[in-house]
Short mmCIF file of C-alpha atoms and ligand atoms in Angstrom, two decimals:
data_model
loop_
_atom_site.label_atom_id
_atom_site.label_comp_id
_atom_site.label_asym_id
_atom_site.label_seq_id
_atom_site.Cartn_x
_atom_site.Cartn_y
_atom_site.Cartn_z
CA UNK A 1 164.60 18.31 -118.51
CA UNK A 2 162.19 15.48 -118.07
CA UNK A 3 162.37 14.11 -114.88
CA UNK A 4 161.56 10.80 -116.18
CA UNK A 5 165.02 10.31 -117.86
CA UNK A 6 166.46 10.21 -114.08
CA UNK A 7 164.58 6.88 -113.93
CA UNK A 8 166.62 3.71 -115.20
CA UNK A 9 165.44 2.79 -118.43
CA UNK A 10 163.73 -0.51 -117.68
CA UNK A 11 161.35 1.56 -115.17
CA UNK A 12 160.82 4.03 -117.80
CA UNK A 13 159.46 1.01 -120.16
CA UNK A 14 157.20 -0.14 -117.82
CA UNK A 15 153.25 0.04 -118.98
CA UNK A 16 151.35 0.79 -115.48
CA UNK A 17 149.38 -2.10 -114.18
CA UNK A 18 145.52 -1.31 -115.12
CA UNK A 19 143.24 -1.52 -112.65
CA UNK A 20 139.28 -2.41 -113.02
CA UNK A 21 137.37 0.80 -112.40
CA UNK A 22 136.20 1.62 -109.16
CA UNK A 23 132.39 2.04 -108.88
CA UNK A 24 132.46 5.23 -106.90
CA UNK A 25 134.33 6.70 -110.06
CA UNK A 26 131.94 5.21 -112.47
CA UNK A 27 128.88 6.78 -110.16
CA UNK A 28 131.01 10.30 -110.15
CA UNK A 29 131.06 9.86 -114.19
CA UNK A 30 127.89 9.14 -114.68
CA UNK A 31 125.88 10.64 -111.59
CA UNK A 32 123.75 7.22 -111.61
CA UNK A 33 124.25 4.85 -108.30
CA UNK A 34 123.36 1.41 -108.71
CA UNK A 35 126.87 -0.01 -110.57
CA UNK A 36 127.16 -3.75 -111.14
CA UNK A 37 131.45 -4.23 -110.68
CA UNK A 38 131.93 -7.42 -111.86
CA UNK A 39 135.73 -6.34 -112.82
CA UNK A 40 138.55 -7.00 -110.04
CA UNK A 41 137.44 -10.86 -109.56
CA UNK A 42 135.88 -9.64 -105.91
CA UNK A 43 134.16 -11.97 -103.66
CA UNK A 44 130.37 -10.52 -104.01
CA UNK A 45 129.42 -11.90 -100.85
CA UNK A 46 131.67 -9.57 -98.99
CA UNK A 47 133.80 -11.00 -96.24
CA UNK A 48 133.49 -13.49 -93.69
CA UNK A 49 131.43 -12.25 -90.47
CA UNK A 50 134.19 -13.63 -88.10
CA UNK A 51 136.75 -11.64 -90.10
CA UNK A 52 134.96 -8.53 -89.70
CA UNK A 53 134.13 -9.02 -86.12
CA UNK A 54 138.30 -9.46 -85.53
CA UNK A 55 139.34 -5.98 -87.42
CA UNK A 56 136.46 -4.43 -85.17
CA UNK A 57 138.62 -5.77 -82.46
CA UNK A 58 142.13 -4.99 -83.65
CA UNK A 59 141.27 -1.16 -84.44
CA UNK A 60 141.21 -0.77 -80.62
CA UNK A 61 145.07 -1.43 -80.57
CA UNK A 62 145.69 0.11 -83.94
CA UNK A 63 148.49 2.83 -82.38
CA UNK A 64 150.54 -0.13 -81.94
CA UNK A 65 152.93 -1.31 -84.86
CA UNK A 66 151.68 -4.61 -86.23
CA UNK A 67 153.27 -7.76 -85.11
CA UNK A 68 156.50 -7.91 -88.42
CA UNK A 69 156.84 -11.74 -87.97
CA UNK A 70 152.73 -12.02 -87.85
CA UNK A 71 153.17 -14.60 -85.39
CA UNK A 72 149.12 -15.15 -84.84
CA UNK A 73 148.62 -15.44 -88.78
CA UNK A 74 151.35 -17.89 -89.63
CA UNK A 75 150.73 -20.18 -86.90
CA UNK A 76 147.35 -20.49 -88.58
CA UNK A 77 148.67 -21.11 -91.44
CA UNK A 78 151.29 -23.09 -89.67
CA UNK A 79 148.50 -25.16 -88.42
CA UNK A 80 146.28 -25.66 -91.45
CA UNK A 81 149.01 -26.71 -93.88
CA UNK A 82 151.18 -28.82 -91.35
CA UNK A 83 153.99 -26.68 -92.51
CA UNK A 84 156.39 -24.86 -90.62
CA UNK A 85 156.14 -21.21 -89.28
CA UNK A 86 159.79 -20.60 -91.06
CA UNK A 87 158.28 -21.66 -94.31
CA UNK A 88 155.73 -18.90 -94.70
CA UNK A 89 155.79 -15.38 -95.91
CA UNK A 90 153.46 -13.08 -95.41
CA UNK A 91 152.67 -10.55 -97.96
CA UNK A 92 150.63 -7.31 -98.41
CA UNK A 93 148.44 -8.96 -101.10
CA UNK A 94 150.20 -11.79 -102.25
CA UNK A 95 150.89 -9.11 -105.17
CA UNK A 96 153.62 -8.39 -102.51
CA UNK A 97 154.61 -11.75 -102.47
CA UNK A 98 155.54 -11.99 -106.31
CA UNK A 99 157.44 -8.53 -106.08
CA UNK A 100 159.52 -9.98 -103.34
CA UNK A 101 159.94 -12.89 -105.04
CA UNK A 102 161.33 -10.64 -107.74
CA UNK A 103 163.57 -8.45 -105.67
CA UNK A 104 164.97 -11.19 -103.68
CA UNK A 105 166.27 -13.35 -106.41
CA UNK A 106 166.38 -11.39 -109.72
CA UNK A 107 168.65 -8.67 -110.53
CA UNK A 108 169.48 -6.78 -113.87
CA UNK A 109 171.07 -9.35 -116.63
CA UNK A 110 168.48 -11.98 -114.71
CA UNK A 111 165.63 -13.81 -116.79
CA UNK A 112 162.33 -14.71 -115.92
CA UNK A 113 159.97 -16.51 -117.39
CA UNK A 114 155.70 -16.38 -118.11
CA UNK A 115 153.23 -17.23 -119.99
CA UNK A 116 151.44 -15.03 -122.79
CA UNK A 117 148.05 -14.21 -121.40
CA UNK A 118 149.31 -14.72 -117.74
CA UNK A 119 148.54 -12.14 -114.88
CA UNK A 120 150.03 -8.94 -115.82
CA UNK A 121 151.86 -8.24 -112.26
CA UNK A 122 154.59 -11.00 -113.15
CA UNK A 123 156.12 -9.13 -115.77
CA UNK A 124 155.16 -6.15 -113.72
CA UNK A 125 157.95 -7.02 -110.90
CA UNK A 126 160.59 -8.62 -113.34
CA UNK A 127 160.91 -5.43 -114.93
CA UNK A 128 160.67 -2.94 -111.89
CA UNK A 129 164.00 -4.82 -110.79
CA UNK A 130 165.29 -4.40 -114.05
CA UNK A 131 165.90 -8.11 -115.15
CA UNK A 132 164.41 -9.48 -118.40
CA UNK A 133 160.73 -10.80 -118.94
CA UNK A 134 160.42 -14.15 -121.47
CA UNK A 135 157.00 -14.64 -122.66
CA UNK A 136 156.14 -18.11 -123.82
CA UNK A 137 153.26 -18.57 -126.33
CA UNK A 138 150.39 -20.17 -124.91
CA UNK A 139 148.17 -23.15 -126.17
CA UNK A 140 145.46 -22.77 -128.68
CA UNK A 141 143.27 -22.72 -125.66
CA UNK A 142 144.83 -19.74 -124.26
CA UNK A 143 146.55 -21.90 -121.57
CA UNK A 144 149.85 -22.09 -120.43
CA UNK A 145 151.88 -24.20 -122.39
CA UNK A 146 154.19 -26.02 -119.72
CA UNK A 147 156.74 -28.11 -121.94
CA UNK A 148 157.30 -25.26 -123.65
CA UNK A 149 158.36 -23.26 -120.65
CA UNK A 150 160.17 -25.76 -119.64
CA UNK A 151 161.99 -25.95 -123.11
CA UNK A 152 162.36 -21.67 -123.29
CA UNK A 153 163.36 -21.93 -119.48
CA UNK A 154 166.17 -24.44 -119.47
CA UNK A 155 166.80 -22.54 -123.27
CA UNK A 156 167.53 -19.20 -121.99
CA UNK A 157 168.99 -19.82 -118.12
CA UNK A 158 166.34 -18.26 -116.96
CA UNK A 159 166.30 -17.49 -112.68
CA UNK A 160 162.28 -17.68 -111.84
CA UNK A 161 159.13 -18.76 -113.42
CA UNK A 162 155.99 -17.55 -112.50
CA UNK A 163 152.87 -20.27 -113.32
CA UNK A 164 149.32 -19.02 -112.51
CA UNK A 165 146.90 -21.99 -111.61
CA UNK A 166 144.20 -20.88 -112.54
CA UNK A 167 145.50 -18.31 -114.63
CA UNK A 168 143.79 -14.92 -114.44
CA UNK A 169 142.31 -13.74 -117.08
CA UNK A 170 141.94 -16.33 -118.94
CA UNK A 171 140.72 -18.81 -116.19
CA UNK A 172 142.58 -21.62 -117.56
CA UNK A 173 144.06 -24.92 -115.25
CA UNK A 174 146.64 -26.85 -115.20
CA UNK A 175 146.56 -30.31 -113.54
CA UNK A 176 148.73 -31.80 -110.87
CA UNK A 177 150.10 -34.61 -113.08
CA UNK A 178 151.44 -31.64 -115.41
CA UNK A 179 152.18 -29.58 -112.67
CA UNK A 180 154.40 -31.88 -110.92
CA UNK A 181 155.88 -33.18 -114.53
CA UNK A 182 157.02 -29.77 -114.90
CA UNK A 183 158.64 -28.94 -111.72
CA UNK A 184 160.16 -32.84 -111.79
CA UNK A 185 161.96 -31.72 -114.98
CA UNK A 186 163.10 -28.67 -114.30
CA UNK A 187 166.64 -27.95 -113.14
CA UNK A 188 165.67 -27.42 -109.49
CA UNK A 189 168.10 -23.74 -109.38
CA UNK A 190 165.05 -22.60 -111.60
CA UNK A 191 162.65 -21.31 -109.21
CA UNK A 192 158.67 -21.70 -110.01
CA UNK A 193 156.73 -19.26 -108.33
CA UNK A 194 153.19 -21.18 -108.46
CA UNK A 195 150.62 -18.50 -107.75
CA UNK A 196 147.25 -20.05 -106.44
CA UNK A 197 145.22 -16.62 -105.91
CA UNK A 198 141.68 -18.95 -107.14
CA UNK A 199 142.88 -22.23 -105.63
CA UNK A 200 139.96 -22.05 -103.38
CA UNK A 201 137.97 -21.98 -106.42
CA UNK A 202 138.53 -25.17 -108.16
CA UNK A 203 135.82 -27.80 -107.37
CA UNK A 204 137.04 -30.94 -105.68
CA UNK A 205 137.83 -33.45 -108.59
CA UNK A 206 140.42 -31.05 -109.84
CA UNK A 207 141.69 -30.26 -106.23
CA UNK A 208 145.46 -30.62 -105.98
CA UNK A 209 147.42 -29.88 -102.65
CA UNK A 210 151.01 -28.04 -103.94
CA UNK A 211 151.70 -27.39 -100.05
CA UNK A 212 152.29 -31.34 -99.75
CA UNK A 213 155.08 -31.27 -102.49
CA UNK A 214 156.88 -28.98 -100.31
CA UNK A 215 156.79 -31.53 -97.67
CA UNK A 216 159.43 -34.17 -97.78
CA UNK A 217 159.62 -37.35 -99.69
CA UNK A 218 156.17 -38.44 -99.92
CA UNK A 219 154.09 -36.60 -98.13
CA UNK A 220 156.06 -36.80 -94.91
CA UNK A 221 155.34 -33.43 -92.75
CA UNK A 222 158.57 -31.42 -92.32
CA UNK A 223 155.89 -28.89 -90.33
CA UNK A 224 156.11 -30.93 -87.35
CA UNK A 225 156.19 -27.49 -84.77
CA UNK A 226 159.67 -28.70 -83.24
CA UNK A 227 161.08 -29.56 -86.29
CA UNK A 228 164.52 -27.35 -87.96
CA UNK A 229 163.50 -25.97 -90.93
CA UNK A 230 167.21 -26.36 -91.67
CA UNK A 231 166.72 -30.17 -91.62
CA UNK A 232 164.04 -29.64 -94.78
CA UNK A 233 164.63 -31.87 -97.55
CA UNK A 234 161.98 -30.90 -99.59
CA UNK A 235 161.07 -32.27 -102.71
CA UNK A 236 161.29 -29.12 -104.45
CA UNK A 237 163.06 -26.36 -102.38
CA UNK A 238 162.67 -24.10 -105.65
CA UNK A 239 158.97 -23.93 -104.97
CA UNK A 240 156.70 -20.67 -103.69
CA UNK A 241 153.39 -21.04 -103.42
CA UNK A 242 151.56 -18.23 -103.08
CA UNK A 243 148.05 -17.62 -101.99
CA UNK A 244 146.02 -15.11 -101.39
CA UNK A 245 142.75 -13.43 -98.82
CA UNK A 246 141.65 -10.97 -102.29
CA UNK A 247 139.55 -13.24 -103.45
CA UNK A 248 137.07 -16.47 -101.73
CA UNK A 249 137.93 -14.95 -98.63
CA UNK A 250 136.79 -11.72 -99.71
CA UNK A 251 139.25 -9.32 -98.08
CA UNK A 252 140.42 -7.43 -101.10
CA UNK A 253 140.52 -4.13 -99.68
CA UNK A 254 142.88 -5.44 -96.56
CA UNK A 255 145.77 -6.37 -98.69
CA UNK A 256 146.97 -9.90 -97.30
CA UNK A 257 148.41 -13.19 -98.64
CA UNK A 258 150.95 -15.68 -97.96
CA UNK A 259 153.28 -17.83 -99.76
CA UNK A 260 155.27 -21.06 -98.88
CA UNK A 261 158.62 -22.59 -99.35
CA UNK A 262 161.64 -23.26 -98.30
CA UNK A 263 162.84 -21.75 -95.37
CA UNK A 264 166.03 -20.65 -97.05
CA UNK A 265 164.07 -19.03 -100.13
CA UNK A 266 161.88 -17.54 -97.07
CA UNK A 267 164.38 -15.93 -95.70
CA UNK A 268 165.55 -14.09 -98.76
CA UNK A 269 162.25 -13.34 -99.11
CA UNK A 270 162.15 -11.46 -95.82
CA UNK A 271 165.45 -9.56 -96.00
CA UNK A 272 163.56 -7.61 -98.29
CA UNK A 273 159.70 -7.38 -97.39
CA UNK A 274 159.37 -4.31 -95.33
CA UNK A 275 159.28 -4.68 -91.71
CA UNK A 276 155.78 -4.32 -91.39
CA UNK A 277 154.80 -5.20 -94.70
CA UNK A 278 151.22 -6.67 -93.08
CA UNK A 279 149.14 -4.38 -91.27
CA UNK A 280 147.25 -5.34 -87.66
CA UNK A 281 144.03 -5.13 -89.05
CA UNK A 282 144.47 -7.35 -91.82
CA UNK A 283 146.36 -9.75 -89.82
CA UNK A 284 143.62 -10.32 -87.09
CA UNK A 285 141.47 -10.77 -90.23
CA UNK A 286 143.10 -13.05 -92.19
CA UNK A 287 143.26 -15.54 -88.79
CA UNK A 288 139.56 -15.30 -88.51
CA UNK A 289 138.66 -15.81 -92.49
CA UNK A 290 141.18 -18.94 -92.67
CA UNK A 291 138.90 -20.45 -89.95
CA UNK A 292 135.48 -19.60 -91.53
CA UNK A 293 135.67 -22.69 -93.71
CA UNK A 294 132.05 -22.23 -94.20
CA UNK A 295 131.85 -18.93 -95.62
CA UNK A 296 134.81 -20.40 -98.51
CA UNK A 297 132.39 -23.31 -98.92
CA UNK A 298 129.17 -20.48 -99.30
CA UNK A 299 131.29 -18.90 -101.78
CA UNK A 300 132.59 -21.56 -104.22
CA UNK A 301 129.12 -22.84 -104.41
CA UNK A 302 127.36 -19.47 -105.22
CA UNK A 303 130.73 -19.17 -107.64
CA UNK A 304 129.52 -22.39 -109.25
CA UNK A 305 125.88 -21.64 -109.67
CA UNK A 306 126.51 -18.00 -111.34
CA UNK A 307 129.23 -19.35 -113.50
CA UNK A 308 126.79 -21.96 -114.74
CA UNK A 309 123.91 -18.98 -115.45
CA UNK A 310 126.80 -16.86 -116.38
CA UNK A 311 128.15 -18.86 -119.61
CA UNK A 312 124.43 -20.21 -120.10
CA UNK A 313 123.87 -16.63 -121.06
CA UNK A 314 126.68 -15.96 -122.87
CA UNK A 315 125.53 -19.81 -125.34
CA UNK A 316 122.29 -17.57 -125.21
CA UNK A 317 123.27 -14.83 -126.69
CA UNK A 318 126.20 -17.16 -128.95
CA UNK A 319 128.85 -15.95 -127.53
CA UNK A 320 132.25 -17.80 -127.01
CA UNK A 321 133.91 -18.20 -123.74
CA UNK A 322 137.12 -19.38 -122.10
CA UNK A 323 136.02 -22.10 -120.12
CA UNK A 324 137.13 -21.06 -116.29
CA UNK A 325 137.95 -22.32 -113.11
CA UNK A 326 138.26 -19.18 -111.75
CA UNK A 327 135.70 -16.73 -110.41
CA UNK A 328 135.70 -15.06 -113.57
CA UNK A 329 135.44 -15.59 -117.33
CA UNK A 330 136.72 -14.23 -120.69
CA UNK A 331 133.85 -13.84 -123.59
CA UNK A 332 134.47 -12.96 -126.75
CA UNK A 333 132.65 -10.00 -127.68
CA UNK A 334 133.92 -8.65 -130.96
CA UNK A 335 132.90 -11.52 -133.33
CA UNK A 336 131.92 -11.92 -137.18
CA UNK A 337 127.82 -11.57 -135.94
CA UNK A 338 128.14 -8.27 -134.24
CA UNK A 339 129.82 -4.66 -135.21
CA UNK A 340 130.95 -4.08 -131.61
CA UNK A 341 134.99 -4.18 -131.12
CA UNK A 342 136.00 -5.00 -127.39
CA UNK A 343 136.54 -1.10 -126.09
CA UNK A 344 133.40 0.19 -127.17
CA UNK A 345 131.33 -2.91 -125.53
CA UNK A 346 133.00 -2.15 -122.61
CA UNK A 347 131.76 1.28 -122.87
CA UNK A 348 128.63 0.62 -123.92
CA UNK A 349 128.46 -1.62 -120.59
CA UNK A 350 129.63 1.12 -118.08
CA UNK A 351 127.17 3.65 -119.79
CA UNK A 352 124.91 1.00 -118.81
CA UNK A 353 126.28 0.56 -115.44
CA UNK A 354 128.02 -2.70 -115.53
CA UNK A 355 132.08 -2.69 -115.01
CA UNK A 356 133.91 -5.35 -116.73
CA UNK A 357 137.47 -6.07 -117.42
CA UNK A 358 139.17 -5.22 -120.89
CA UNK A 359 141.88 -7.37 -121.66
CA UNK A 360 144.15 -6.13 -124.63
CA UNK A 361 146.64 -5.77 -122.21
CA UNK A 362 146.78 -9.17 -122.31
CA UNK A 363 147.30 -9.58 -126.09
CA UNK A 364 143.27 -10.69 -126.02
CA UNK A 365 141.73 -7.27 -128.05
CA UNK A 366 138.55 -9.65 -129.00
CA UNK A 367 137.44 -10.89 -125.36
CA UNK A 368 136.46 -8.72 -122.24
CA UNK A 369 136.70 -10.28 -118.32
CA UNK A 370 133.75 -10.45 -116.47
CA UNK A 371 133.74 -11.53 -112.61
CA UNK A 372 130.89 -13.78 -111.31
CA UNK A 373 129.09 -12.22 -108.92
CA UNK A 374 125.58 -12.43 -107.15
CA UNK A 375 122.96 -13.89 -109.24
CA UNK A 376 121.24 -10.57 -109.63
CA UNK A 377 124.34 -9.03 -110.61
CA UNK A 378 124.90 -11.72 -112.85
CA UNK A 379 121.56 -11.50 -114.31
CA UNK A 380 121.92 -7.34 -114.88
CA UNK A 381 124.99 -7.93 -116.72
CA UNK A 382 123.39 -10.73 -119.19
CA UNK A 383 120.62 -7.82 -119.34
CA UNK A 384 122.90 -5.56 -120.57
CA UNK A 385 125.17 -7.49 -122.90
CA UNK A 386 121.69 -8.44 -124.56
CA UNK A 387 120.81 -4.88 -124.90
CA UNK A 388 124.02 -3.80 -126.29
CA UNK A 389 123.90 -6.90 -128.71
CA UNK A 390 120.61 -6.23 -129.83
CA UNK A 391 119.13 -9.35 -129.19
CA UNK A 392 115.43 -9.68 -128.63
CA UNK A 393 115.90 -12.49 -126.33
CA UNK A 394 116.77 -9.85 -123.83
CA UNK A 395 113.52 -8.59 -123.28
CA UNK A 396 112.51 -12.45 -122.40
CA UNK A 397 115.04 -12.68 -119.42
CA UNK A 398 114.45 -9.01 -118.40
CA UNK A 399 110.91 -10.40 -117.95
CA UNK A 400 111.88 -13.74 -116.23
CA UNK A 401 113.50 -11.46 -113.42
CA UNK A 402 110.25 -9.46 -112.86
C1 PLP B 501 144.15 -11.21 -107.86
C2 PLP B 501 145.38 -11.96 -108.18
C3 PLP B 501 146.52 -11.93 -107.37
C4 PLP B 501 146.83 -10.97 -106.28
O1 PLP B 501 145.91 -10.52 -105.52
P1 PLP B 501 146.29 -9.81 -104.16
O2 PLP B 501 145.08 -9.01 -103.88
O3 PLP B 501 147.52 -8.98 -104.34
O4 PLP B 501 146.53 -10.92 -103.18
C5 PLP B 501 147.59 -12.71 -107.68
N1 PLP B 501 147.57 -13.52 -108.74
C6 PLP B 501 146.51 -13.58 -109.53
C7 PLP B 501 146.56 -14.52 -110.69
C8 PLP B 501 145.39 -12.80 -109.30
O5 PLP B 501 144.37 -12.83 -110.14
#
């Protein structure tokens, strides 16, 4: 017997969520040190130095259970998005946030709805709970392609639909006016899990705030601290927002986001989180990053400045790109000019110690992901596309950085 026939079908079907490669198992591989990772969309700055100073202060109490209702961490929150405490989740990643999503609201026989090209963990959790993933064509731009979601999700009944903004991998935006088009359209038993993992990210002309559309009427704070959350009238109570500490706050490794709505989608939400779903450490982190505005600030401008020498290379060296809004960006290697298909550039990179993303996971077998990351990182991976292009114009900007 295989013991994988004891597994429900729909788990059996499931295609494992790839991973970009850890460095120490690229240095193991290769014996070299020295590894450029520009592959998991990582904040290359590291974290904030008030974040770190907290978990040096919560490992003293670490024999202690963490707090389950993270009472410290969602007051913050609590605080910063004049929202209240009942209308936050907190989530072990907010990759945790988007499986409870899943497990609270969609069972087998449910549909749920994504884009093509969207982050790979949304059909992920539809189909670990066994209900049935739609995938909607995107734009000729690689974006999503709201009105037809909204078409294919009032089509086929669908329960949830998950919206990334910016999408990852493809780094592409969607803007409030569409955004809120959308959601005003939409039957509101249809609920839009918006995930915002780069909102941080997007520079302040495109800057939307979500959190106020849970808010009622017009901007009108239901978060006031005294306030029911039973008395919410949102404007969309089918709305999670989810967010995340991964990425410009640079706690990846912790595992720790959050996501807003309604307090009665909350709850649901919690009935099925585990109890302690957020661990002590990470919690006593997460308050200290959300207040180190400074270090976000440090970060979206460095993200800015290598995503400018980033796709200034990549015109360079002619290749096409995805315009981004992320902290990362799709290029697309395999082209007419050169011989090179995706996998073996991608090779060819790590052999040169450089880890990027593949993406024909993602239905994109021409393009590979790369993550912006410190100038000189940036710079070594330009090197080494050059060299692997077999352009002579690499030898110029080898020379520029000596
Ligand atoms: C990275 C990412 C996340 C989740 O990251 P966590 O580390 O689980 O918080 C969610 N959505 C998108 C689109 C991402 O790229």
């Amino acid at each position: 017997m295989n013991y994988s026939e004891l597994a429900p079908p729909y788990i059996r079907a499931i295609a494992p969520y790839q991973p970009g490669k850890p460095i120490a198992e690229l240095e193991r591989e290769l014996g070299i040190s020295g590894i450029v990772k520009l592959a998991s969309n990582e904040n290359p700055l590291g974290a904030s130095p008030r974040a770190i100073a907290a978990m040096h202060e919560a490992i003293n109490d670490i024999a202690r259970y963490p707090d389950g209702n993270g009472f410290e961490l969602k007051s913050a929150l609590s605080q910063r998005y004049k929202i209240d405490t009942a209308n936050i989740v907190l989530g072990n990643g907010s990759n945790d946030l988007l499986e409870l999503a899943a497990r609270a609201f969609l069972a087998p026989g449910d549909k749920a709805l994504y884009a093509a090209h969207a982050f790979a963990v949304y059909a992920l959790a539809t189909q670990a709970v066994g209900a049935t993933g739609i995938s909607v064509p995107a734009t000729k731009d690689f974006g999503h392609d709201l009105p037809a979601m909204l078409h294919a999700a009032v089509q086929h009944k669908v329960k949830m639909v998950f919206i990334a903004n910016p999408n990852n991998p493809t780094g592409t935006f969607l803007s409030a006016a569409e955004l809120l088009q959308f959601m005003r359209a939409l039957p509101s038993n249809i609920l839009v899990v918006l995930d915002e993992a780069y909102n941080e990210y997007l520079p302040e002309n495109l800057r939307y705030d979500a959190v106020s559309w849970l808010h009622k009427g017009n901007g009108e704070a239901v978060g006031h601290p005294m306030a029911s959350p039973l008395r919410e009238l949102n404007e969309f109570p089918n709305l999670i927002i989810s967010r995340t500490f991964s990425k410009a706050y640079g706690l990846a490794g912790l595992r720790v986001g959050y996501a807003l709505m309604h307090s009665e989608v909350a709850d649901m939400l919690n009935r099925v989180r585990q109890p302690f779903n957020v661990n002590s450490v990470a919690q006593a982190a997460a308050v200290a990053a959300l207040g180190d505005l400074d270090f976000v600030r440090q970060t979206c401008e460095m993200n800015q400045r290598g995503m400018a020498q980033v796709t200034q290379g990549f015109r360079k060296l002619g290749l096409e790109f995805i315009p981004s809004l992320g902290n990362f960006v799709c290029f697309k290697i395999a082209n007419a000019q050169n011989k090179l298909n995706a996998s073996q550039a991608y090779r060819r990179l790590l052999e040169l110690g450089i880890i990027v993303r593949p993406v024909a996971n993602y239905d994109m077998p021409n393009y590979l992901r790369v993550s912006i990351g410190l100038e000189s990182e940036n710079e070594k991976f330009l090197s080494a596309l050059e060299i692997i292009l077999g352009k002579n114009i690499g030898q110029q900007i080898l020379g520029e950085a000596a």
